mmCIF file of C-alpha atoms in Angstrom:
data_model
loop_
_atom_site.group_PDB
_atom_site.id
_atom_site.type_symbol
_atom_site.label_atom_id
_atom_site.label_comp_id
_atom_site.label_asym_id
_atom_site.label_seq_id
_atom_site.Cartn_x
_atom_site.Cartn_y
_atom_site.Cartn_z
ATOM 1 C CA UNK A 248 205.387 8.989 83.874
ATOM 2 C CA UNK A 249 206.052 12.117 85.879
ATOM 3 C CA UNK A 250 203.153 14.161 87.101
ATOM 4 C CA UNK A 251 202.864 17.922 87.088
ATOM 5 C CA UNK A 252 206.172 19.320 88.280
ATOM 6 C CA UNK A 253 206.431 22.631 90.054
ATOM 7 C CA UNK A 254 209.462 24.468 91.287
ATOM 8 C CA UNK A 255 210.551 25.884 93.513
ATOM 9 C CA UNK A 256 208.473 24.174 96.178
ATOM 10 C CA UNK A 257 209.215 26.946 98.641
ATOM 11 C CA UNK A 258 210.288 30.476 97.866
ATOM 12 C CA UNK A 259 211.013 33.380 100.186
ATOM 13 C CA UNK A 260 211.118 36.873 98.778
ATOM 14 C CA UNK A 261 211.482 40.305 100.321
ATOM 15 C CA UNK A 262 208.874 42.924 99.572
ATOM 16 C CA UNK A 263 209.550 44.504 96.194
ATOM 17 C CA UNK A 264 211.421 41.549 94.725
ATOM 18 C CA UNK A 265 210.250 39.347 91.881
ATOM 19 C CA UNK A 266 208.992 35.791 92.179
ATOM 20 C CA UNK A 267 209.073 33.296 89.310
ATOM 21 C CA UNK A 268 207.221 30.032 89.637
ATOM 22 C CA UNK A 269 207.671 27.273 87.093
ATOM 23 C CA UNK A 270 205.375 24.473 86.033
ATOM 24 C CA UNK A 271 205.982 21.543 83.694
ATOM 25 C CA UNK A 272 202.728 19.796 82.748
ATOM 26 C CA UNK A 273 202.237 16.085 82.598
ATOM 27 C CA UNK A 274 203.528 14.397 79.470
ATOM 28 C CA UNK A 275 201.009 14.788 76.681
ATOM 29 C CA UNK A 276 199.189 17.690 78.340
ATOM 30 C CA UNK A 277 199.069 20.954 76.454
ATOM 31 C CA UNK A 278 196.831 22.938 78.820
ATOM 32 C CA UNK A 279 198.077 24.573 81.986
ATOM 33 C CA UNK A 280 196.133 26.256 84.775
ATOM 34 C CA UNK A 281 197.373 28.319 87.688
ATOM 35 C CA UNK A 282 195.491 28.587 90.972
ATOM 36 C CA UNK A 283 196.273 30.521 94.142
ATOM 37 C CA UNK A 284 195.312 29.481 97.645
ATOM 38 C CA UNK A 285 195.624 31.985 100.436
ATOM 39 C CA UNK A 286 195.925 30.666 103.994
ATOM 40 C CA UNK A 287 192.621 29.224 105.244
ATOM 41 C CA UNK A 288 190.912 29.955 101.914
ATOM 42 C CA UNK A 289 189.814 27.996 98.848
ATOM 43 C CA UNK A 290 191.491 27.633 95.473
ATOM 44 C CA UNK A 291 191.113 30.672 93.250
ATOM 45 C CA UNK A 292 191.545 30.376 89.504
ATOM 46 C CA UNK A 293 194.141 32.726 88.074
ATOM 47 C CA UNK A 294 194.936 31.874 84.460
ATOM 48 C CA UNK A 295 194.555 29.169 81.840
ATOM 49 C CA UNK A 296 197.103 28.763 79.046
ATOM 50 C CA UNK A 297 197.836 26.634 76.056
ATOM 51 C CA UNK A 298 201.181 26.602 74.331
ATOM 52 C CA UNK A 299 202.039 30.214 73.446
ATOM 53 C CA UNK A 300 198.496 31.414 74.180
ATOM 54 C CA UNK A 301 196.634 32.801 77.170
ATOM 55 C CA UNK A 302 193.110 31.425 76.958
ATOM 56 C CA UNK A 303 191.536 32.864 80.105
ATOM 57 C CA UNK A 304 193.205 35.278 82.491
ATOM 58 C CA UNK A 305 190.048 36.433 84.222
ATOM 59 C CA UNK A 306 191.447 35.558 87.645
ATOM 60 C CA UNK A 307 194.756 37.345 87.301
ATOM 61 C CA UNK A 308 195.280 40.540 89.279
ATOM 62 C CA UNK A 309 195.503 43.485 86.882
ATOM 63 C CA UNK A 310 198.974 44.521 87.965
ATOM 64 C CA UNK A 311 202.267 42.809 88.791
ATOM 65 C CA UNK A 312 201.152 39.324 87.740
ATOM 66 C CA UNK A 313 201.864 37.701 84.384
ATOM 67 C CA UNK A 314 201.958 34.196 82.992
ATOM 68 C CA UNK A 315 203.344 32.524 79.940
ATOM 69 C CA UNK A 316 203.582 29.052 78.442
ATOM 70 C CA UNK A 317 206.207 29.164 75.708
ATOM 71 C CA UNK A 318 206.537 26.718 72.863
ATOM 72 C CA UNK A 319 209.514 25.164 74.612
ATOM 73 C CA UNK A 320 209.941 24.893 78.348
ATOM 74 C CA UNK A 321 207.717 25.203 81.376
ATOM 75 C CA UNK A 322 204.924 27.613 82.104
ATOM 76 C CA UNK A 323 206.037 30.562 84.208
ATOM 77 C CA UNK A 324 203.963 32.581 86.683
ATOM 78 C CA UNK A 325 205.743 35.837 87.380
ATOM 79 C CA UNK A 326 204.958 38.179 90.245
ATOM 80 C CA UNK A 327 206.715 41.518 90.202
ATOM 81 C CA UNK A 328 207.270 43.744 93.239
ATOM 82 C CA UNK A 329 205.836 41.227 95.638
ATOM 83 C CA UNK A 330 203.870 42.351 98.680
ATOM 84 C CA UNK A 331 203.008 40.464 101.861
ATOM 85 C CA UNK A 332 199.524 39.735 100.534
ATOM 86 C CA UNK A 333 201.055 37.639 97.749
ATOM 87 C CA UNK A 334 202.128 35.040 100.311
ATOM 88 C CA UNK A 335 200.179 31.951 99.317
ATOM 89 C CA UNK A 336 200.371 28.507 97.778
ATOM 90 C CA UNK A 337 200.388 28.611 93.994
ATOM 91 C CA UNK A 338 199.186 25.420 92.349
ATOM 92 C CA UNK A 339 199.683 24.531 88.736
ATOM 93 C CA UNK A 340 197.502 21.969 87.010
ATOM 94 C CA UNK A 341 197.431 20.449 83.548
ATOM 95 C CA UNK A 342 195.043 18.594 81.284
ATOM 96 C CA UNK A 343 195.231 17.098 77.810
ATOM 97 C CA UNK A 344 192.459 19.348 76.540
ATOM 98 C CA UNK A 345 189.325 21.192 77.460
ATOM 99 C CA UNK A 346 186.683 18.554 76.816
ATOM 100 C CA UNK A 347 184.375 18.196 79.767
ATOM 101 C CA UNK A 348 185.672 14.746 80.563
ATOM 102 C CA UNK A 349 189.301 15.800 80.729
ATOM 103 C CA UNK A 350 190.555 15.606 84.253
ATOM 104 C CA UNK A 351 192.868 18.252 85.624
ATOM 105 C CA UNK A 352 195.846 17.056 87.627
ATOM 106 C CA UNK A 353 197.693 19.227 90.108
ATOM 107 C CA UNK A 354 201.304 19.718 90.975
ATOM 108 C CA UNK A 355 202.434 19.791 94.590
ATOM 109 C CA UNK A 356 202.403 23.574 94.662
ATOM 110 C CA UNK A 357 204.852 26.390 95.217
ATOM 111 C CA UNK A 358 204.693 28.118 98.604
ATOM 112 C CA UNK A 359 205.609 31.772 98.378
ATOM 113 C CA UNK A 360 206.435 33.678 101.542
ATOM 114 C CA UNK A 361 206.987 37.427 101.323
ATOM 115 C CA UNK A 362 208.897 38.922 104.222
ATOM 116 C CA UNK B 81 174.850 33.300 92.905
ATOM 117 C CA UNK B 82 178.258 31.663 93.244
ATOM 118 C CA UNK B 83 179.213 29.098 90.582
ATOM 119 C CA UNK B 84 179.771 26.458 93.228
ATOM 120 C CA UNK B 85 178.475 26.432 96.791
ATOM 121 C CA UNK B 86 179.391 23.985 99.498
ATOM 122 C CA UNK B 87 178.698 23.743 103.207
ATOM 123 C CA UNK B 88 182.121 24.509 104.700
ATOM 124 C CA UNK B 89 181.547 22.283 107.718
ATOM 125 C CA UNK B 90 183.373 20.978 109.577
ATOM 126 C CA UNK B 91 181.506 17.708 109.615
ATOM 127 C CA UNK B 92 182.711 15.844 112.682
ATOM 128 C CA UNK B 93 182.228 12.136 112.005
ATOM 129 C CA UNK B 94 182.919 9.208 114.341
ATOM 130 C CA UNK B 95 185.132 6.567 112.813
ATOM 131 C CA UNK B 96 182.996 3.966 111.038
ATOM 132 C CA UNK B 97 180.032 6.273 110.539
ATOM 133 C CA UNK B 98 178.530 7.564 107.308
ATOM 134 C CA UNK B 99 178.665 11.181 106.247
ATOM 135 C CA UNK B 100 177.096 12.927 103.269
ATOM 136 C CA UNK B 101 177.243 16.462 102.002
ATOM 137 C CA UNK B 102 176.065 18.404 98.988
ATOM 138 C CA UNK B 103 177.368 20.829 96.449
ATOM 139 C CA UNK B 104 175.172 23.128 94.361
ATOM 140 C CA UNK B 105 176.260 24.589 91.052
ATOM 141 C CA UNK B 106 174.876 27.375 88.909
ATOM 142 C CA UNK B 107 176.067 26.488 85.396
ATOM 143 C CA UNK B 108 173.474 24.168 83.900
ATOM 144 C CA UNK B 109 175.835 23.512 80.978
ATOM 145 C CA UNK B 110 178.209 21.554 83.189
ATOM 146 C CA UNK B 111 178.639 18.156 81.596
ATOM 147 C CA UNK B 112 180.729 16.340 84.115
ATOM 148 C CA UNK B 113 181.723 16.721 87.711
ATOM 149 C CA UNK B 114 184.666 15.912 89.874
ATOM 150 C CA UNK B 115 185.219 15.465 93.556
ATOM 151 C CA UNK B 116 188.710 16.290 94.743
ATOM 152 C CA UNK B 117 190.088 15.932 98.245
ATOM 153 C CA UNK B 118 192.656 18.263 99.663
ATOM 154 C CA UNK B 119 194.711 17.602 102.748
ATOM 155 C CA UNK B 120 196.201 20.456 104.729
ATOM 156 C CA UNK B 121 199.080 22.091 102.811
ATOM 157 C CA UNK B 122 198.787 19.588 99.982
ATOM 158 C CA UNK B 123 197.566 19.724 96.412
ATOM 159 C CA UNK B 124 194.013 18.684 95.466
ATOM 160 C CA UNK B 125 193.821 15.063 94.403
ATOM 161 C CA UNK B 126 191.107 13.570 92.238
ATOM 162 C CA UNK B 127 188.738 11.393 94.228
ATOM 163 C CA UNK B 128 185.995 10.654 91.745
ATOM 164 C CA UNK B 129 184.593 11.618 88.344
ATOM 165 C CA UNK B 130 180.863 11.761 87.642
ATOM 166 C CA UNK B 131 179.561 11.759 84.077
ATOM 167 C CA UNK B 132 175.997 10.506 84.395
ATOM 168 C CA UNK B 133 173.649 10.241 87.349
ATOM 169 C CA UNK B 134 176.273 9.084 89.770
ATOM 170 C CA UNK B 135 179.291 6.982 90.512
ATOM 171 C CA UNK B 136 180.430 4.603 93.211
ATOM 172 C CA UNK B 137 183.990 3.749 94.139
ATOM 173 C CA UNK B 138 184.401 1.610 97.205
ATOM 174 C CA UNK B 139 183.162 3.513 100.234
ATOM 175 C CA UNK B 140 182.489 6.653 98.206
ATOM 176 C CA UNK B 141 179.270 7.350 96.314
ATOM 177 C CA UNK B 142 178.497 10.459 94.299
ATOM 178 C CA UNK B 143 174.982 11.253 93.118
ATOM 179 C CA UNK B 144 174.085 13.911 90.600
ATOM 180 C CA UNK B 145 170.740 15.690 90.436
ATOM 181 C CA UNK B 146 170.763 17.767 87.258
ATOM 182 C CA UNK B 147 167.231 19.063 87.720
ATOM 183 C CA UNK B 148 168.089 20.640 91.062
ATOM 184 C CA UNK B 149 171.711 21.270 90.099
ATOM 185 C CA UNK B 150 173.421 19.606 92.983
ATOM 186 C CA UNK B 151 175.824 16.760 93.468
ATOM 187 C CA UNK B 152 176.330 14.864 96.679
ATOM 188 C CA UNK B 153 179.153 12.798 98.126
ATOM 189 C CA UNK B 154 178.574 10.033 100.630
ATOM 190 C CA UNK B 155 181.350 8.349 102.567
ATOM 191 C CA UNK B 156 180.558 5.065 104.269
ATOM 192 C CA UNK B 157 182.531 3.405 107.059
ATOM 193 C CA UNK B 158 184.608 6.546 107.585
ATOM 194 C CA UNK B 159 188.324 6.123 108.246
ATOM 195 C CA UNK B 160 190.611 8.504 110.070
ATOM 196 C CA UNK B 161 192.430 8.991 106.764
ATOM 197 C CA UNK B 162 189.240 10.392 105.229
ATOM 198 C CA UNK B 163 189.771 13.596 107.200
ATOM 199 C CA UNK B 164 190.270 16.251 104.522
ATOM 200 C CA UNK B 165 188.547 19.032 102.657
ATOM 201 C CA UNK B 166 186.369 17.787 99.812
ATOM 202 C CA UNK B 167 186.100 20.017 96.764
ATOM 203 C CA UNK B 168 183.245 19.872 94.308
ATOM 204 C CA UNK B 169 184.086 20.840 90.725
ATOM 205 C CA UNK B 170 181.603 21.156 87.869
ATOM 206 C CA UNK B 171 183.326 20.817 84.535
ATOM 207 C CA UNK B 172 182.275 22.577 81.379
ATOM 208 C CA UNK B 173 184.732 24.197 78.998
ATOM 209 C CA UNK B 174 188.036 25.551 80.080
ATOM 210 C CA UNK B 175 188.995 26.165 83.669
ATOM 211 C CA UNK B 176 187.765 24.261 86.686
ATOM 212 C CA UNK B 177 185.966 26.475 89.150
ATOM 213 C CA UNK B 178 186.359 25.136 92.668
ATOM 214 C CA UNK B 179 184.017 25.498 95.563
ATOM 215 C CA UNK B 180 185.445 26.460 98.939
ATOM 216 C CA UNK B 181 185.170 22.852 100.009
ATOM 217 C CA UNK B 182 183.603 20.880 102.824
ATOM 218 C CA UNK B 183 185.835 19.957 105.726
ATOM 219 C CA UNK B 184 185.401 16.472 107.159
ATOM 220 C CA UNK B 185 187.012 15.482 110.436
ATOM 221 C CA UNK B 186 186.850 11.801 111.341
ATOM 222 C CA UNK B 187 187.380 11.179 115.028
ATOM 223 C CA UNK B 188 188.403 7.954 116.815
#
C-alpha cells in the first residue's frame, strides 16, 4: 500500500522557468494538501483540493502559483516564472476526508532550487 | 493571536531524561489534535493522535486541556533518536494548520 508519492524529489530551475510538482495521494484518499517549507522555517499551508475542486487556496500566493487535482492523475502544483525566493521544500499530503479524526499523511517532499 | 503557538526551543535534553513542552491553540472548535515529528530535511510523520483528554504511547504522553486551550507532549527516557522538531496540529475541518514546532535535541 504505497504512501503519498511525490515527484520529482529534487528539481533545479533557472529564474523565469516553470516548475511542476506532482503528487499522487494514498490509495483511497480523495483530499490533497500542499504545504511549503522555506529553509529554517515551519510548514505553511498553500492549498487544499478534492478531485476537480479547489476547496481552500488561502495560502497560495496571488500570482504565478496554481494547483489542480484532475479527475484522473496526480495533483499538480505549478509555479510559473520561478524566482530565487521560491526555493523551498514542497510537501504534499493526503487524507480520506475532512472529518476531524482523519489523519493527514505526507509525501517525502519535492525540493525546488532556483538558480 | 496565531492559530498555533509553540516554544521553538531548542530543548537540550540529556539522554534518559524527561522533557515536556506545550502548544497553545486559538480555535476552540478543534475536535482532535495531532503531534507530528519532523527530522531535518524530511517530511512530518505522525507521532500521536489525541481525541479526548490525552493519549499515551510508550514513552510519549500527550495531555489536552480544552479549558485553557493547550496540549502538551511529554517524552520520558529520552533517546538520541528523539532529536527532532515536534509539531502540534489542532484539527477541525479542512486543512491542518501547523505550529512552527518545538526543537528537541537529546545529547549523550
